[in-house]
Amino acid sequence: MNLFSITKETLESDKPKDECAIFGIYNCEDAANFTYLGLYSQQHRGQESSGIVSSDGVHLYRYAGMGLVSNIFTESKMSELQGRNAIGHNRYSTTGASFLRNAQPLRVESHLGPISLAHNGNLVNSWDLRNRMEREGSIFQTTIDSEVIVHLMAKCKEENILDALGLALREIKGAYSLLILTPRYLIAVRDPNGFRPLVMGKRTDGSVVFASETCAFDITDTNYIRDVEPGEMVVVDHTGLKSYYPFQEAKPSLCIFEYIYFARPDSYIFNESVYKVRKQLGKQLARELPVEADVVIPVPDSANIAALGYSEESGIPYENGLIRSHYIGRTFIEPDQKIRDFGAKIKYNVVREVVDGKRVVIVDDSIMRGTTSRKIIKMLRLAGAKEVHMRISAPPTVSPCYYGIDIPTHKELIAATHTLDEIKKYLRVESIAYLTVDSMHKAVAEHKGGGFCDACFTANYPVEFGSQDQGNQKSLFQEYAVEES
């Protein structure tokens, strides 16, 4: 029998793809186990592969695999990850294909000793640098942009790993939150624009912890201290913790889409609660784009909090009109597609009692291609919805992202290629409305001042593409050290 498959990627095609998650811990008796927990709690940021590298102060031990954290790390594999220090990574590929050889953290040997690196973000000049180094004789083992960093470090003549890292990072451009593990150091770095989040905490046993989001702190009993600042390098070793600012200052460009879609609502990123910001976006949507209706429902799960904000501000009751399945694997069906809109139905199901005979406001955080939204609205109609009004708690997505979010190309984005009226007709709704860029910033500014990257909504990219001029950098870490308790 001829079969074809519907994968999770197919079902998620109307959403931007997840980024990556990083986690690191220094001087903890169960370092690898805590790293496992930190990665498990950040699984939403990447589901293609996961890896952990640990250190006993002499050697680095690595294990990585394809798939989910809970399926990769068996008890026997965890027992091989020795030592009191560890870093881990969950991957969704933005640069480089989905193969095991591209799983992070990377581990390399060099004249600086063994180095392991975990990267969240995307480098916009990595191919220029890679091509240059390949012509000079470098041999790359992966196709990911992160490997450029360790090659730049290895080619550096500096004997001090901190200076080598600083010089390497001076050559790259783009978004990076990094964790680097050596037998001596755990190093956390955030790019000067601060695109991707990176938080720092401490456990009661004195161990220092880093993660992409604070939800990883909750599961590991870690007390949040602060964010790693844009352009900051935090170095932890047996003597304690030091902070450096070795890079030229840049305008903050925090990814606003983290608040809208990516981060878990129970996390704090960029020094603010994701839950509060997401709810405020929904309230702003209701104030500026009201509609007479009987019920407000979200597209679960990322729009749940924005829909709650819309409901509270508008006074329209909030209900769970769509139920999402969280157990989507690979499903095989016959090619005549006897079940219409099967791809949407396997992920969502409508609660008929909530929508039947009702004027429905359906709140979502974004629309990429519009294909899944159209199918969901059709399902609401078949369940008896009298009217459907769509509200988006963000501006129209009109541009791809080059800083670590896998947003479709310009020609695939429905808002970039169609008018609002055309989108309304395509989705078959009574009305559709988005927040404006100014309204989005107004909502977020109630919790955090400006300095956000909104390039996916405006095409105003804060970091230009292409090779970066090399400067003369020497002894970076003898001048900028700041002791911390």
XYZ file of C-alpha atoms in Angstrom:
485
model
C 0.000 0.000 0.000
C 1.354 3.431 -0.948
C 1.615 5.739 2.037
C 2.725 9.285 2.666
C 3.576 10.889 5.954
C 2.552 13.974 7.862
C 5.343 15.004 10.196
C 5.505 17.435 13.086
C 7.362 19.842 10.795
C 4.438 19.776 8.346
C 1.978 20.510 11.125
C 4.073 23.414 12.403
C 4.546 25.009 8.965
C 2.372 28.023 9.810
C 4.607 29.014 12.746
C 8.190 30.224 13.048
C 10.456 27.384 14.037
C 11.991 27.173 17.478
C 15.487 28.358 18.224
C 17.965 26.595 20.499
C 18.381 26.204 24.247
C 21.593 26.251 26.253
C 22.297 25.329 29.867
C 25.489 25.264 31.901
C 26.507 24.584 35.494
C 29.829 24.927 37.332
C 30.984 23.164 40.514
C 28.005 20.889 41.116
C 28.213 17.279 42.255
C 25.521 16.171 39.782
C 26.422 18.545 36.944
C 25.340 16.300 34.066
C 22.048 15.365 35.732
C 21.171 19.004 36.397
C 22.072 19.837 32.802
C 19.674 17.112 31.665
C 16.904 18.733 33.729
C 17.759 22.190 32.408
C 17.549 20.954 28.830
C 14.338 19.043 29.531
C 12.618 22.210 30.769
C 13.755 24.090 27.642
C 12.704 21.430 25.144
C 10.321 23.944 23.519
C 13.316 25.813 22.072
C 14.591 22.907 19.980
C 13.636 19.305 19.331
C 16.035 18.110 16.605
C 18.976 17.063 18.753
C 20.390 17.409 22.226
C 23.824 17.027 23.766
C 25.772 17.356 27.010
C 29.498 17.863 27.595
C 30.898 17.504 31.106
C 34.316 18.150 32.636
C 36.152 16.670 35.605
C 38.819 19.387 35.493
C 41.076 17.373 33.180
C 38.965 15.803 30.439
C 35.793 16.681 28.552
C 33.147 13.968 28.100
C 30.464 14.291 25.384
C 27.274 12.575 24.379
C 24.662 13.786 21.860
C 21.812 12.319 19.884
C 18.913 13.113 17.596
C 15.453 13.701 19.038
C 14.122 14.686 22.447
C 16.106 14.961 25.668
C 14.136 12.192 27.397
C 14.805 9.765 24.535
C 18.530 10.467 24.129
C 20.051 10.277 27.600
C 19.798 6.833 29.161
C 21.030 6.084 32.659
C 24.152 4.397 31.306
C 24.979 7.336 29.040
C 24.496 9.824 31.871
C 26.897 7.850 34.072
C 29.656 8.431 31.492
C 29.335 12.228 31.772
C 31.727 12.693 34.676
C 32.725 15.815 36.553
C 31.342 18.815 38.413
C 30.968 21.083 35.373
C 28.758 20.679 32.299
C 27.053 22.463 29.416
C 24.148 21.293 27.265
C 22.275 22.220 24.117
C 18.897 21.594 22.481
C 18.991 22.285 18.757
C 16.681 23.510 16.094
C 18.722 24.143 12.953
C 18.810 27.664 11.568
C 22.186 27.220 9.872
C 23.312 23.694 9.010
C 21.252 20.612 8.226
C 19.628 18.279 10.748
C 22.313 15.604 11.162
C 23.928 14.090 14.228
C 27.303 15.559 13.294
C 25.707 19.022 13.680
C 24.435 18.321 17.198
C 25.850 20.547 19.911
C 27.727 21.164 22.125
C 30.696 20.958 19.794
C 33.919 19.491 21.178
C 37.327 20.163 19.632
C 41.016 19.785 20.448
C 43.402 22.680 19.845
C 46.644 24.204 21.047
C 44.475 25.856 23.708
C 43.395 22.432 24.963
C 39.965 20.787 24.687
C 37.099 23.218 24.081
C 33.354 22.660 23.991
C 30.830 25.235 22.767
C 27.021 25.578 22.823
C 25.442 28.349 20.740
C 21.981 29.888 20.547
C 21.602 32.361 17.673
C 22.817 32.784 14.118
C 25.957 34.377 12.677
C 25.314 36.511 9.613
C 28.903 36.473 8.315
C 29.740 32.835 9.057
C 29.929 31.755 5.418
C 32.345 34.552 4.515
C 34.577 33.534 7.408
C 34.239 29.833 6.662
C 35.146 30.255 2.998
C 38.188 32.310 3.942
C 39.402 29.734 6.478
C 38.786 26.793 4.134
C 40.953 28.509 1.524
C 43.602 28.894 4.220
C 43.476 25.151 4.949
C 40.919 24.741 7.739
C 38.878 21.544 7.620
C 35.360 21.816 9.016
C 33.607 18.815 10.533
C 30.049 20.241 10.534
C 27.913 22.609 8.466
C 26.814 24.800 11.390
C 27.868 28.404 11.826
C 29.004 27.826 15.420
C 32.073 25.875 14.276
C 33.492 29.084 12.825
C 34.037 30.351 16.370
C 36.197 27.427 17.505
C 38.218 27.557 14.263
C 38.904 31.242 14.822
C 40.031 30.439 18.350
C 42.237 27.572 17.197
C 43.921 29.721 14.531
C 44.616 32.498 17.022
C 48.219 32.753 18.196
C 47.163 33.752 21.704
C 47.945 31.181 24.401
C 45.306 32.571 26.798
C 41.933 31.042 25.942
C 40.073 34.153 27.080
C 42.051 36.378 24.743
C 41.643 33.831 21.938
C 37.874 33.771 22.458
C 37.655 37.556 22.606
C 39.621 37.943 19.385
C 37.486 35.302 17.654
C 34.257 37.000 18.697
C 35.524 40.347 17.430
C 35.435 38.821 13.921
C 31.893 37.474 13.948
C 28.628 39.316 13.412
C 25.107 38.378 14.371
C 23.324 36.787 17.295
C 25.013 34.579 19.845
C 24.468 33.510 23.388
C 27.320 31.106 24.071
C 28.419 28.677 26.749
C 32.013 27.465 26.488
C 33.461 24.715 28.660
C 37.135 23.906 29.105
C 38.819 21.847 31.837
C 39.366 25.098 33.749
C 36.579 27.488 32.755
C 32.871 27.803 32.165
C 32.372 30.931 30.038
C 29.054 32.615 29.193
C 28.947 35.253 26.436
C 26.185 37.362 24.932
C 26.618 39.339 21.718
C 26.843 43.154 21.974
C 23.290 43.588 20.623
C 21.869 41.054 23.063
C 19.593 39.372 20.508
C 19.106 36.088 22.351
C 18.418 35.745 26.096
C 20.900 34.362 28.615
C 20.296 34.306 32.386
C 22.554 33.579 35.345
C 21.769 32.064 38.736
C 23.194 30.275 41.752
C 22.159 27.201 43.706
C 22.388 26.913 47.481
C 25.378 24.568 47.073
C 27.280 27.479 45.489
C 27.203 26.202 41.927
C 26.795 28.817 39.182
C 24.136 28.178 36.525
C 23.401 29.689 33.089
C 20.375 29.091 30.863
C 18.421 30.528 27.973
C 15.330 30.946 30.167
C 14.588 30.993 33.901
C 12.172 28.047 33.601
C 15.380 25.964 33.681
C 16.184 27.502 37.073
C 12.874 26.438 38.592
C 13.395 22.751 37.874
C 16.998 22.840 39.171
C 16.303 24.860 42.357
C 18.436 27.733 41.109
C 18.039 31.303 42.339
C 17.972 33.846 39.519
C 20.653 36.531 39.903
C 20.457 38.572 36.716
C 20.710 38.480 32.933
C 24.092 38.211 31.284
C 24.226 41.674 29.752
C 24.654 42.412 26.028
C 28.371 42.412 25.223
C 29.277 40.745 28.514
C 31.507 37.746 29.084
C 31.175 35.960 32.418
C 34.021 33.630 33.343
C 33.744 31.070 36.163
C 36.646 29.032 37.509
C 37.877 27.732 40.856
C 38.699 31.280 41.978
C 35.149 32.531 41.504
C 33.277 34.602 38.956
C 34.534 37.522 36.883
C 32.757 39.739 34.374
C 34.327 41.334 31.288
C 33.069 43.786 28.677
C 35.659 43.389 25.877
C 33.502 44.384 22.901
C 32.612 47.673 21.321
C 29.268 48.844 22.677
C 26.284 48.377 20.341
C 22.651 49.417 20.398
C 20.578 46.803 22.279
C 18.481 44.722 19.882
C 16.654 42.235 22.077
C 14.485 39.838 20.088
C 10.903 40.973 20.675
C 9.612 37.698 19.240
C 10.895 35.979 22.377
C 8.117 37.705 24.309
C 5.504 37.152 21.609
C 6.070 33.489 20.835
C 9.243 31.628 21.781
C 9.843 31.841 25.505
C 7.762 29.885 27.988
C 5.250 32.141 29.772
C 6.596 31.061 33.172
C 10.075 32.368 32.281
C 11.762 35.688 32.898
C 13.882 36.956 30.018
C 15.356 40.397 29.352
C 14.668 41.139 33.051
C 10.898 40.759 32.715
C 8.099 38.197 33.037
C 7.069 36.714 29.699
C 3.589 36.126 31.111
C 3.094 39.809 31.968
C 4.306 41.050 28.611
C 2.276 38.527 26.627
C -0.863 39.412 28.579
C -0.262 43.108 28.006
C -0.009 42.475 24.257
C -3.466 40.903 24.398
C -4.871 43.815 26.365
C -3.417 46.271 23.860
C -5.015 44.271 21.065
C -8.439 44.502 22.721
C -8.127 48.246 23.378
C -7.178 49.119 19.829
C -9.006 46.426 17.826
C -12.292 45.614 19.574
C -15.105 43.569 18.079
C -18.531 42.492 19.288
C -18.385 38.784 20.063
C -19.560 36.088 22.467
C -16.341 34.241 23.233
C -12.549 34.644 23.007
C -10.461 31.549 22.261
C -6.703 31.170 21.732
C -4.740 29.128 19.228
C -2.949 26.998 21.839
C -0.492 27.061 23.377
C 1.589 30.138 22.579
C -1.426 32.476 22.246
C -3.126 31.419 25.495
C -1.917 34.349 27.586
C -2.512 36.998 24.906
C -6.081 35.704 24.507
C -6.553 35.920 28.278
C -5.415 39.552 28.155
C -7.812 40.259 25.287
C -10.662 38.701 27.256
C -9.951 40.644 30.450
C -9.692 43.975 28.643
C -12.732 43.445 26.402
C -14.985 41.740 28.932
C -15.694 38.917 26.477
C -15.526 35.494 28.177
C -12.401 33.399 27.629
C -12.836 29.737 26.739
C -10.617 26.912 25.508
C -12.280 26.382 22.163
C -9.350 24.496 20.652
C -7.650 21.535 22.300
C -4.114 20.809 21.158
C -2.510 17.389 21.083
C 0.995 17.386 22.570
C 1.826 13.870 21.395
C 2.371 14.350 17.691
C 4.773 11.902 16.109
C 4.719 10.510 12.572
C 1.314 9.608 11.146
C 0.718 7.551 8.015
C -2.479 7.927 5.964
C -3.628 6.829 2.550
C -2.893 9.219 -0.337
C -6.521 9.860 -1.271
C -6.785 11.914 1.944
C -10.176 10.581 2.990
C -10.014 12.686 6.140
C -10.137 16.307 5.039
C -7.680 18.719 6.657
C -6.098 15.806 8.505
C -2.888 17.730 9.236
C -4.733 20.378 11.263
C -7.100 17.905 12.906
C -4.336 15.735 14.280
C -2.904 18.744 16.094
C -6.093 20.634 17.069
C -9.667 19.695 17.848
C -12.579 22.100 18.332
C -14.749 22.062 21.458
C -18.131 22.330 19.756
C -19.919 23.424 22.938
C -17.724 26.524 23.139
C -18.196 27.811 19.571
C -21.524 26.465 18.323
C -23.791 29.386 17.429
C -21.274 31.909 18.805
C -19.463 34.952 17.468
C -15.875 33.900 18.053
C -12.720 35.990 18.485
C -9.743 33.719 17.841
C -6.427 35.139 19.073
C -3.073 34.026 17.686
C 0.429 35.423 18.159
C 1.507 35.294 14.507
C 0.659 34.052 11.031
C 3.387 32.936 8.653
C 1.964 31.253 5.535
C -1.660 31.203 6.693
C -2.276 27.579 5.722
C -2.913 26.203 9.208
C -4.955 29.267 10.232
C -7.261 28.719 7.263
C -7.829 25.082 8.263
C -8.501 25.983 11.904
C -11.100 28.555 10.869
C -12.745 25.979 8.627
C -12.931 23.621 11.610
C -14.584 26.360 13.694
C -17.168 26.909 10.953
C -17.945 23.191 10.778
C -18.380 23.172 14.574
C -21.089 25.832 14.256
C -19.309 29.150 14.781
C -21.626 31.931 13.556
C -18.847 34.506 13.047
C -15.062 34.249 13.258
C -12.908 37.320 13.951
C -9.141 36.826 13.992
C -6.859 38.990 16.134
C -3.054 38.754 16.059
C -1.085 39.952 19.106
C 1.822 41.125 16.925
C 2.277 43.096 13.703
C 2.225 41.342 10.316
C 5.357 39.243 9.776
C 6.800 40.570 6.524
C 10.522 39.713 6.654
C 12.697 36.687 7.420
C 14.957 36.647 10.461
C 18.730 36.253 10.156
C 19.463 36.189 13.885
C 18.306 32.735 14.938
C 14.586 32.334 14.145
C 13.625 30.196 11.160
C 10.964 32.439 9.606
C 9.967 31.602 6.007
C 11.243 33.572 3.046
C 9.626 36.850 2.011
C 7.623 35.239 -0.802
C 6.199 32.607 1.575
C 4.967 35.123 4.181
C 1.308 35.860 3.550
C 1.484 39.357 5.073
C 4.401 40.258 2.812
C 2.627 39.259 -0.376
C -1.065 40.014 0.318
C -3.154 42.936 1.531
C -5.168 42.706 4.725
C -8.353 42.314 2.703
C -6.787 39.494 0.678
C -5.716 37.724 3.879
C -9.268 38.099 5.234
C -10.701 36.514 2.107
C -8.121 33.713 2.112
C -8.772 32.842 5.769
C -12.556 33.281 5.299
C -13.135 35.362 8.425
C -15.499 38.242 9.150
C -12.517 40.382 10.186
C -8.794 40.180 10.856
C -6.572 42.712 12.604
C -2.962 42.886 13.772
C -1.222 45.062 16.322
C 0.791 47.841 14.728
C 4.532 48.028 15.347
C 4.023 51.115 17.545
C 1.285 49.363 19.529
C 3.500 46.331 20.071
C 6.340 48.466 21.379
C 3.908 50.407 23.569
C 2.670 47.183 25.164
C 6.168 45.835 25.768
C 7.473 49.199 26.997
C 5.097 49.052 29.970
C 7.430 46.392 31.338
C 10.744 47.044 29.606
C 12.206 50.097 27.905
C 13.093 50.065 24.186
C 16.028 48.421 22.491
C 14.262 45.597 20.693
C 14.881 43.996 17.325
C 11.669 44.037 15.270
C 13.199 43.225 11.863
C 10.685 40.454 11.146
C 7.959 43.121 11.244
C 9.824 46.084 9.745
C 12.807 44.743 7.736
C 14.986 47.142 9.752
C 17.946 44.866 10.445
C 20.210 46.131 13.251
C 23.296 44.193 12.086
C 24.387 44.401 8.461
C 25.385 41.318 6.543
C 28.831 40.563 5.166
C 32.347 40.353 6.482
C 33.388 42.376 9.448
C 36.545 44.483 9.412
C 39.262 43.129 11.623
C 40.738 45.375 14.210
C 43.767 45.295 16.438
C 42.764 43.596 19.681
C 45.315 42.664 22.306
C 45.201 41.726 25.998
C 41.428 42.148 26.169
C 41.092 40.492 29.538
C 43.806 42.353 31.394
C 41.926 45.645 31.115
C 38.219 44.943 31.525
C 37.973 42.550 34.477
C 35.317 43.320 37.084
C 35.191 41.192 40.232
C 31.788 39.922 41.351
C 30.719 38.277 44.589
